[in-house]
Amino acid sequence: MALPSSVYSAAVESGSKDVPYCRKQKSLGLLCSNFLSLYDREGIETIGLDDAASRLGVERRRIYDIVNVLESVGILIRKAKNRYTWKGFGAIPEALEALKREGLRENGPFADTSCSEKVSDDEEDSMSSDINCLSQNDKSDTSSVLKSAMASKSGENRKEKSLGLLTQNFVKLFLCTDMDLISLEDAAKLLLGDGKHTSMTTRTKVRRLYDIANVLSSMKFIEKIHHPETRKPAFRWLGLNGKPDNGIVDSKKRIFGTDLTNTAKRFKVDEDGLQILKPVNLMRVKNETENEDDRTTTMGAKSYQFGPFAPANVPQVGVSNDDKGKQVVDWESLASTYRPKYHNQALKDLFSHYVEAWKSWYTEVAGKSPIQLMS
DNA sequence: GGATCCCGCCACTTA
DNA sequence: TAAGTGGCGGGATCC
C-alpha cells in the first residue's frame, strides 16, 4: 500500500500514554477521510473489514459505521461477509440519481400532505405532525418525500432503523424536497414519525444523524452552517461537487475530521494528525475561492463534479488548465514530501510517526516552524 | 449547560 | 453455534 500507514496510526494513537485523549482524532469524519484516502485509488477492488480496521487503527465497529454510510451512496457494495466491493466515486451519481428517482416516484401517491396518512417507520408512525413541527424552510413537499422514504417498510424494524437506510432517507430530504437547510433535530423528527416522538427516540435518531452527517460532511456532500435567522446549526446540501458557500458559511463551524485550523488551535497534540487533515483542508480553501453558482445537481456522469476525494483519473470540473498551478497537491505527492522512502514498511511507519511527533514538539516548544524535511 | 458524538455493550443475523 | 453485524444509549468532550 502506497499510502503511509503511519499517517493513520499516528492519528489514532492518541490513546497512548503520552498523548491525552482527543475526541476529534477519533471522529467518524476523520476516519472516513482516512478510509477514503486509503481505498480511493486504482487497483482497489475489494475491501476487507478487518484489513480496514487494522490499517486505520480502529475497531471493526467503527468501520461498520463508515461502510454503511458509504454503501448507501454507492461507493461500496457489500460483497460477502467481511468483504465489500469498492465501486468508487464514479458510482455516486448513479446512486444519488436512483435515490432521487425513488424519492420522487414514491412522492406521487403520497402527494397529499394532509395529516391523516400513516406511514411506517415503526408501524403506527405518521409523518404529518412532524412536518408541522419543522422550524425552517419550505416544507411544501417534504411530507410526501418522507412518507415515501419511510414507506420502504420492507421488513424488520432493525433494517428500517439501519444507518444505511437512515442515510438514504436523510439524503432524500435534500434531493427531493425544497428544503435547503435541515437541522438534525428536524430531520430526526421527520424520519421518525410522530408516533415515536418521545424525546428519547428523537435524541437517539439525532445521534445517528450526527454520525451520518459527519461522514457526509467529510465527503463534502453536506456542510454544517448556522441558520441565518435562528442561528441554529443545520446542514446544507452541497451537491456532488461539494463546494462550500462563501457567503453564509459559519467560520466558527465545528467540522470534525476536516477542520485543521480549529483542530490545531485547540489541540496541540493534534499536530500528529496534520498530514491527514492538510489535503482536505487545502481543498476546502481552494473551493471557497470559487464561485458556487456553478454547483449543479445534474447527475449525469459527464457533468458530475467530484469532491475532494475525486478519483485521480477524473478531472475536476470547474478547474481550468490555468488553475492547475494552484491545484492542491494530491495525496501521494503530499505524503511523499514528508515521508522517507524506506523499503521496510514497519521502519518507515515508525520513522514517519516520530517525524510528525518531533515536528509537533518543535513547533510547540521551540515556537518555530517545522524544518522542511527531505524525503 | 446544551450540543456533539465516541465508545462498547449486547441483541440480532449470518455462515 | 461462533462469528459477523450494527442498533442503541451512556456519558465524555466540546463550545
Short mmCIF file of C-alpha atoms (C1' of nucleotides) in Angstrom, two decimals:
data_model
loop_
_atom_site.label_atom_id
_atom_site.label_comp_id
_atom_site.label_asym_id
_atom_site.label_seq_id
_atom_site.Cartn_x
_atom_site.Cartn_y
_atom_site.Cartn_z
CA MET A 1 0.00 0.00 0.00
CA ALA A 2 1.49 3.26 -1.07
CA LEU A 3 -0.33 5.32 1.47
CA PRO A 4 1.63 5.91 4.62
CA SER A 5 0.03 3.76 7.19
CA SER A 6 1.92 5.73 9.77
CA VAL A 7 -0.34 8.60 8.99
CA TYR A 8 -3.27 6.64 10.21
CA SER A 9 -1.63 5.03 13.13
CA ALA A 10 -0.29 8.37 14.24
CA ALA A 11 -3.75 9.76 14.14
CA VAL A 12 -5.25 7.09 16.22
CA GLU A 13 -2.57 6.72 18.78
CA SER A 14 -3.97 9.48 20.85
CA GLY A 15 -4.82 6.90 23.40
CA SER A 16 -1.20 6.13 24.03
CA LYS A 17 0.36 7.02 27.31
CA ASP A 18 1.92 10.35 26.46
CA VAL A 19 -0.87 11.80 24.43
CA PRO A 20 -4.05 12.91 26.13
CA TYR A 21 -7.27 11.65 24.70
CA CYS A 22 -8.59 13.81 21.94
CA ARG A 23 -12.04 13.11 20.71
CA LYS A 24 -11.53 14.76 17.39
CA GLN A 25 -8.77 12.44 16.39
CA LYS A 26 -11.23 9.64 16.55
CA SER A 27 -14.12 11.27 14.79
CA LEU A 28 -16.08 9.42 12.19
CA GLY A 29 -15.44 12.20 9.74
CA LEU A 30 -11.71 11.89 10.08
CA LEU A 31 -11.96 8.16 9.95
CA CYS A 32 -14.00 8.42 6.80
CA SER A 33 -11.42 10.72 5.24
CA ASN A 34 -8.71 8.26 6.07
CA PHE A 35 -10.76 5.37 4.83
CA LEU A 36 -11.34 7.05 1.51
CA SER A 37 -7.73 8.05 1.20
CA LEU A 38 -6.77 4.51 1.84
CA TYR A 39 -9.03 2.91 -0.70
CA ASP A 40 -9.80 5.52 -3.29
CA ARG A 41 -7.10 4.51 -5.68
CA GLU A 42 -6.60 2.42 -8.70
CA GLY A 43 -6.29 -1.26 -8.19
CA ILE A 44 -8.64 -1.41 -5.24
CA GLU A 45 -11.41 -3.84 -5.95
CA THR A 46 -12.40 -5.29 -2.65
CA ILE A 47 -12.06 -4.19 0.91
CA GLY A 48 -11.79 -6.40 3.91
CA LEU A 49 -13.24 -5.01 7.07
CA ASP A 50 -10.53 -6.47 9.22
CA ASP A 51 -7.94 -5.05 6.92
CA ALA A 52 -9.53 -1.63 7.05
CA ALA A 53 -9.86 -1.73 10.80
CA SER A 54 -6.25 -2.66 11.35
CA ARG A 55 -4.92 -0.21 8.79
CA LEU A 56 -6.91 2.61 10.25
CA GLY A 57 -6.23 1.54 13.78
CA VAL A 58 -9.83 1.38 14.84
CA GLU A 59 -12.14 -1.34 15.90
CA ARG A 60 -14.41 -3.04 13.44
CA ARG A 61 -17.48 -1.42 14.90
CA ARG A 62 -16.39 1.96 13.58
CA ILE A 63 -15.71 0.54 10.16
CA TYR A 64 -19.28 -0.66 10.03
CA ASP A 65 -20.48 2.86 10.62
CA ILE A 66 -18.37 4.14 7.74
CA VAL A 67 -19.16 1.45 5.21
CA ASN A 68 -22.86 1.58 5.92
CA VAL A 69 -22.96 5.23 5.01
CA LEU A 70 -20.66 4.82 2.05
CA GLU A 71 -22.68 1.92 0.79
CA SER A 72 -25.84 3.95 0.93
CA VAL A 73 -24.38 6.43 -1.54
CA GLY A 74 -22.97 3.79 -3.81
CA ILE A 75 -19.29 3.96 -3.04
CA LEU A 76 -19.24 0.45 -1.72
CA ILE A 77 -21.28 -2.65 -2.16
CA ARG A 78 -21.34 -5.48 0.28
CA LYS A 79 -19.91 -8.45 -1.49
CA ALA A 80 -19.73 -11.05 1.19
CA LYS A 81 -19.22 -11.44 4.84
CA ASN A 82 -16.44 -9.18 5.92
CA ARG A 83 -15.86 -8.01 2.38
CA TYR A 84 -17.01 -5.09 0.32
CA THR A 85 -16.58 -4.26 -3.34
CA TRP A 86 -15.14 -0.85 -3.95
CA LYS A 87 -17.18 0.99 -6.55
CA GLY A 88 -15.60 4.34 -6.10
CA PHE A 89 -16.83 7.85 -6.53
CA GLY A 90 -17.87 7.22 -10.08
CA ALA A 91 -20.79 5.27 -8.73
CA ILE A 92 -22.13 8.13 -6.70
CA PRO A 93 -24.06 9.97 -9.44
CA GLU A 94 -25.97 6.88 -10.32
CA ALA A 95 -26.71 6.09 -6.71
CA LEU A 96 -27.91 9.59 -5.98
CA GLU A 97 -29.93 9.65 -9.14
CA ALA A 98 -31.57 6.43 -8.11
CA LEU A 99 -32.29 7.84 -4.70
CA LYS A 100 -33.78 10.91 -6.20
CA ARG A 101 -35.88 8.92 -8.63
CA GLU A 102 -37.05 6.69 -5.86
CA GLY A 103 -37.96 9.62 -3.72
CA LEU A 104 -39.77 11.43 -6.47
CA ARG A 105 -41.52 8.35 -7.78
CA GLU A 106 -42.88 7.46 -4.42
CA ASN A 107 -43.68 11.06 -3.99
CA GLY A 108 -46.73 10.73 -6.19
CA PRO A 109 -49.06 8.54 -4.19
CA PHE A 110 -48.21 10.47 -1.08
CA ALA A 111 -48.51 13.89 -2.53
CA ASP A 112 -51.32 14.69 -0.16
CA THR A 113 -49.83 16.44 2.81
CA SER A 114 -52.85 16.07 4.95
CA CYS A 115 -52.34 14.83 8.43
CA SER A 116 -54.23 11.63 8.09
CA GLU A 117 -51.91 9.36 6.30
CA LYS A 118 -49.93 6.75 8.09
CA VAL A 119 -46.52 5.59 7.17
CA SER A 120 -44.24 3.04 8.60
CA ASP A 121 -41.05 3.66 10.28
CA ASP A 122 -42.30 1.90 13.25
CA GLU A 123 -45.69 0.58 12.49
CA GLU A 124 -48.07 3.27 13.59
CA ASP A 125 -45.97 6.26 12.81
CA SER A 126 -47.31 9.13 10.81
CA MET A 127 -45.36 11.93 9.31
CA SER A 128 -47.91 14.64 9.19
CA SER A 129 -47.48 16.27 12.52
CA ASP A 130 -43.76 16.16 12.08
CA ILE A 131 -43.98 18.39 9.14
CA ASN A 132 -45.79 20.88 11.26
CA CYS A 133 -43.00 20.72 13.74
CA LEU A 134 -40.45 21.94 11.28
CA SER A 135 -38.96 25.21 12.16
CA GLN A 136 -37.44 26.25 8.92
CA ASN A 137 -37.60 26.40 5.20
CA ASP A 138 -40.02 25.19 2.67
CA LYS A 139 -41.91 22.19 3.80
CA SER A 140 -44.22 22.02 0.88
CA ASP A 141 -43.39 18.61 -0.43
CA THR A 142 -41.37 17.32 2.43
CA SER A 143 -44.13 15.27 3.86
CA SER A 144 -44.65 13.13 0.85
CA VAL A 145 -41.00 12.52 0.32
CA LEU A 146 -40.55 11.43 3.84
CA LYS A 147 -43.55 9.28 3.70
CA SER A 148 -42.11 7.55 0.75
CA ALA A 149 -38.76 7.31 2.40
CA MET A 150 -40.17 5.77 5.46
CA ALA A 151 -42.54 3.67 3.47
CA SER A 152 -39.72 1.47 2.36
CA LYS A 153 -41.02 -0.68 5.12
CA SER A 154 -39.87 -3.90 3.55
CA GLY A 155 -39.18 -5.57 6.71
CA GLU A 156 -37.88 -5.71 10.04
CA ASN A 157 -37.54 -2.94 12.48
CA ARG A 158 -33.87 -3.44 12.56
CA LYS A 159 -33.41 -2.82 8.90
CA GLU A 160 -35.67 0.17 8.95
CA LYS A 161 -33.50 1.71 11.56
CA SER A 162 -30.25 0.90 9.88
CA LEU A 163 -27.68 3.56 9.42
CA GLY A 164 -27.64 2.96 5.69
CA LEU A 165 -31.35 3.45 5.23
CA LEU A 166 -31.31 6.42 7.51
CA THR A 167 -28.54 7.89 5.40
CA GLN A 168 -30.53 7.40 2.23
CA ASN A 169 -33.59 8.96 3.75
CA PHE A 170 -31.55 11.84 5.02
CA VAL A 171 -30.09 12.39 1.58
CA LYS A 172 -33.55 12.19 0.07
CA LEU A 173 -34.57 15.09 2.22
CA PHE A 174 -32.12 17.19 0.29
CA LEU A 175 -32.63 15.66 -3.11
CA CYS A 176 -36.37 15.51 -3.18
CA THR A 177 -37.56 18.48 -1.22
CA ASP A 178 -37.15 22.19 -1.37
CA MET A 179 -35.54 22.23 1.99
CA ASP A 180 -32.24 23.97 1.80
CA LEU A 181 -31.23 23.84 5.40
CA ILE A 182 -32.12 20.96 7.64
CA SER A 183 -31.32 20.71 11.28
CA LEU A 184 -30.65 17.27 12.58
CA GLU A 185 -33.43 17.56 15.06
CA ASP A 186 -35.90 18.38 12.33
CA ALA A 187 -34.56 15.57 10.22
CA ALA A 188 -34.85 13.20 13.12
CA LYS A 189 -38.44 14.18 13.75
CA LEU A 190 -39.26 13.85 10.10
CA LEU A 191 -37.64 10.48 9.78
CA LEU A 192 -39.13 9.17 12.95
CA GLY A 193 -42.77 9.82 12.57
CA ASP A 194 -44.84 11.35 15.28
CA GLY A 195 -45.76 8.04 16.82
CA LYS A 196 -42.27 7.86 18.19
CA HIS A 197 -41.80 11.44 19.10
CA THR A 198 -40.52 10.95 22.54
CA SER A 199 -37.55 12.99 23.48
CA MET A 200 -35.58 9.80 23.83
CA THR A 201 -36.25 8.47 20.35
CA THR A 202 -35.52 11.83 18.85
CA ARG A 203 -32.31 12.04 20.77
CA THR A 204 -31.29 8.62 19.58
CA LYS A 205 -32.09 9.45 15.99
CA VAL A 206 -30.20 12.70 16.24
CA ARG A 207 -27.19 10.78 17.48
CA ARG A 208 -27.29 8.63 14.39
CA LEU A 209 -27.74 11.64 12.19
CA TYR A 210 -24.67 13.18 13.71
CA ASP A 211 -22.76 10.08 12.71
CA ILE A 212 -24.13 10.26 9.20
CA ALA A 213 -23.63 13.99 8.91
CA ASN A 214 -20.02 13.65 9.93
CA VAL A 215 -19.35 11.12 7.22
CA LEU A 216 -21.26 13.07 4.59
CA SER A 217 -19.51 16.24 5.67
CA SER A 218 -16.14 14.66 5.32
CA MET A 219 -17.05 13.88 1.73
CA LYS A 220 -18.47 17.36 1.36
CA PHE A 221 -21.89 16.18 0.37
CA ILE A 222 -23.21 18.47 3.03
CA GLU A 223 -21.88 21.21 5.17
CA LYS A 224 -22.82 22.47 8.53
CA ILE A 225 -23.85 26.06 8.77
CA HIS A 226 -25.87 28.12 11.15
CA HIS A 227 -29.28 29.13 10.05
CA PRO A 228 -29.18 32.80 9.09
CA GLU A 229 -32.18 33.64 11.21
CA THR A 230 -32.32 31.19 14.05
CA ARG A 231 -28.56 30.72 14.27
CA LYS A 232 -29.29 27.13 14.97
CA PRO A 233 -26.95 24.61 13.43
CA ALA A 234 -28.24 23.00 10.28
CA PHE A 235 -26.92 21.14 7.31
CA ARG A 236 -26.97 22.20 3.72
CA TRP A 237 -26.61 20.02 0.68
CA LEU A 238 -23.54 20.89 -1.31
CA GLY A 239 -24.31 18.59 -4.12
CA LEU A 240 -21.82 16.47 -5.85
CA ASN A 241 -19.10 19.00 -6.19
CA GLY A 242 -19.15 19.85 -2.55
CA LYS A 243 -18.29 23.49 -2.72
CA PRO A 244 -18.76 25.43 0.43
CA ASP A 245 -20.69 28.60 0.14
CA ASN A 246 -18.59 31.60 0.91
CA GLY A 247 -21.49 33.73 1.82
CA ILE A 248 -23.11 32.00 4.68
CA VAL A 249 -20.66 29.50 5.89
CA ASP A 250 -20.14 30.00 9.53
CA SER A 251 -16.44 30.31 10.02
CA LYS A 252 -16.80 29.06 13.54
CA LYS A 253 -18.45 25.90 12.49
CA ARG A 254 -17.14 22.81 14.06
CA ILE A 255 -16.13 20.42 11.40
CA PHE A 256 -14.91 17.15 12.65
CA GLY A 257 -12.23 15.46 10.72
CA THR A 258 -11.55 18.20 8.27
CA ASP A 259 -11.13 21.39 10.15
CA LEU A 260 -7.43 21.67 10.52
CA THR A 261 -7.41 25.18 11.83
CA ASN A 262 -9.65 24.51 14.75
CA THR A 263 -8.05 21.23 15.48
CA ALA A 264 -4.56 22.59 15.51
CA LYS A 265 -5.57 25.60 17.50
CA ARG A 266 -7.27 23.76 20.24
CA PHE A 267 -5.27 20.60 20.36
CA LYS A 268 -1.60 20.79 20.09
CA VAL A 269 -1.33 17.08 20.14
CA ASP A 270 -3.41 17.03 17.02
CA GLU A 271 -0.47 18.03 15.01
CA ASP A 272 0.33 14.40 14.81
CA GLY A 273 -2.58 14.19 12.50
CA LEU A 274 -1.83 17.18 10.36
CA GLN A 275 -0.81 15.20 7.38
CA ILE A 276 -4.19 13.67 7.28
CA LEU A 277 -6.05 16.87 7.50
CA LYS A 278 -4.00 19.03 5.26
CA PRO A 279 -5.13 17.96 1.82
CA VAL A 280 -8.78 18.10 2.66
CA ASN A 281 -8.43 21.41 4.30
CA LEU A 282 -6.46 22.88 1.48
CA MET A 283 -9.05 21.71 -0.92
CA ARG A 284 -11.70 23.49 1.01
CA VAL A 285 -9.72 26.69 1.00
CA LYS A 286 -9.41 26.36 -2.70
CA ASN A 287 -13.05 25.62 -3.14
CA GLU A 288 -14.06 28.54 -1.05
CA THR A 289 -12.46 30.82 -3.55
CA GLU A 290 -14.58 29.52 -6.32
CA ASN A 291 -17.94 30.69 -7.38
CA GLU A 292 -20.59 28.48 -6.00
CA ASP A 293 -23.04 29.28 -8.74
CA ASP A 294 -21.62 26.56 -10.87
CA ARG A 295 -22.80 23.99 -8.44
CA THR A 296 -25.02 21.58 -10.21
CA THR A 297 -27.49 18.98 -9.25
CA THR A 298 -27.23 17.33 -12.58
CA MET A 299 -26.04 13.85 -12.03
CA GLY A 300 -25.05 12.72 -15.41
CA ALA A 301 -21.70 11.05 -15.44
CA LYS A 302 -20.12 13.75 -17.53
CA SER A 303 -21.44 16.62 -15.52
CA TYR A 304 -20.63 15.03 -12.28
CA GLN A 305 -18.36 17.10 -10.14
CA PHE A 306 -16.30 15.24 -7.68
CA GLY A 307 -15.46 16.34 -4.23
CA PRO A 308 -12.07 16.36 -2.60
CA PHE A 309 -11.69 12.64 -2.92
CA ALA A 310 -12.28 12.55 -6.60
CA PRO A 311 -10.54 9.73 -8.38
CA ALA A 312 -7.22 10.71 -9.80
CA ASN A 313 -8.26 9.95 -13.32
CA VAL A 314 -11.27 12.21 -13.24
CA PRO A 315 -10.63 15.85 -13.96
CA GLN A 316 -12.04 18.33 -11.50
CA VAL A 317 -14.87 20.17 -13.10
CA GLY A 318 -14.54 23.87 -12.79
CA VAL A 319 -10.80 23.83 -12.64
CA SER A 320 -9.41 25.19 -15.79
CA ASN A 321 -5.99 24.49 -17.10
CA ASP A 322 -4.99 27.91 -15.99
CA ASP A 323 -5.79 26.97 -12.45
CA LYS A 324 -3.65 23.95 -12.44
CA GLY A 325 -0.81 25.87 -10.94
CA LYS A 326 -2.96 26.48 -7.94
CA GLN A 327 -4.09 22.95 -7.69
CA VAL A 328 -3.62 21.39 -4.38
CA VAL A 329 -1.06 18.67 -4.38
CA ASP A 330 -2.52 15.25 -4.35
CA TRP A 331 -2.25 12.80 -1.52
CA GLU A 332 0.64 10.93 -2.90
CA SER A 333 2.84 13.88 -3.54
CA LEU A 334 1.96 15.44 -0.24
CA ALA A 335 2.60 12.28 1.65
CA SER A 336 5.85 11.63 -0.09
CA THR A 337 7.02 15.09 0.80
CA TYR A 338 7.05 14.16 4.42
CA ARG A 339 7.81 10.53 4.16
CA PRO A 340 11.20 8.91 3.91
CA LYS A 341 11.16 6.19 1.35
CA TYR A 342 12.18 3.16 3.32
CA HIS A 343 11.53 -0.23 1.95
CA ASN A 344 10.92 -1.58 5.39
CA GLN A 345 7.30 -0.69 5.99
CA ALA A 346 7.41 -1.03 9.75
CA LEU A 347 10.52 1.09 9.98
CA LYS A 348 9.04 3.62 7.63
CA ASP A 349 5.88 3.84 9.67
CA LEU A 350 7.77 4.24 12.89
CA PHE A 351 10.01 6.88 11.44
CA SER A 352 7.13 8.81 9.99
CA HIS A 353 5.39 8.82 13.31
CA TYR A 354 8.39 10.18 15.13
CA VAL A 355 8.98 12.78 12.47
CA GLU A 356 5.46 14.04 12.97
CA ALA A 357 5.82 13.94 16.73
CA TRP A 358 9.07 15.83 16.52
CA LYS A 359 7.60 18.47 14.26
CA SER A 360 4.78 18.90 16.70
CA TRP A 361 7.17 19.28 19.58
CA TYR A 362 9.41 21.62 17.64
CA THR A 363 6.54 23.88 16.77
CA GLU A 364 5.18 23.81 20.25
CA VAL A 365 8.30 24.08 22.38
CA ALA A 366 10.69 25.93 20.17
CA GLY A 367 7.99 28.10 18.74
CA LYS A 368 9.32 27.71 15.24
CA SER A 369 8.01 26.40 12.04
CA PRO A 370 8.98 22.83 11.41
CA ILE A 371 12.02 22.38 9.29
CA GLN A 372 11.27 21.08 5.87
CA LEU A 373 12.41 17.54 5.80
CA MET A 374 13.94 15.89 2.84
CA SER A 375 12.16 12.77 1.79
"C1'" DG B 1 -25.42 23.69 30.23
"C1'" DG B 2 -26.62 22.36 25.76
"C1'" DA B 3 -24.59 20.33 21.63
"C1'" DT B 4 -21.92 16.88 19.85
"C1'" DC B 5 -20.68 12.16 19.09
"C1'" DC B 6 -17.27 8.32 20.70
"C1'" DC B 7 -17.47 4.06 22.68
"C1'" DG B 8 -18.65 -0.51 23.50
"C1'" DC B 9 -22.50 -3.46 25.19
"C1'" DC B 10 -25.37 -6.75 23.58
"C1'" DA B 11 -29.22 -8.28 20.56
"C1'" DC B 12 -29.82 -9.85 16.18
"C1'" DT B 13 -28.21 -12.05 11.77
"C1'" DT B 14 -25.48 -14.99 9.04
"C1'" DA B 15 -22.43 -18.65 7.76
"C1'" DT C 1 -23.14 -22.03 17.49
"C1'" DA C 2 -19.49 -18.99 16.65
"C1'" DA C 3 -18.58 -15.04 14.17
"C1'" DG C 4 -20.24 -11.02 11.97
"C1'" DT C 5 -23.21 -7.09 12.12
"C1'" DG C 6 -24.97 -2.94 13.83
"C1'" DG C 7 -28.77 -0.56 16.94
"C1'" DC C 8 -28.54 1.83 20.79
"C1'" DG C 9 -27.77 4.98 24.63
"C1'" DG C 10 -24.43 6.30 28.39
"C1'" DG C 11 -21.50 9.59 29.24
"C1'" DA C 12 -17.22 12.14 27.88
"C1'" DT C 13 -15.85 16.05 25.27
"C1'" DC C 14 -16.58 20.36 23.10
"C1'" DC C 15 -18.22 25.04 22.82
#
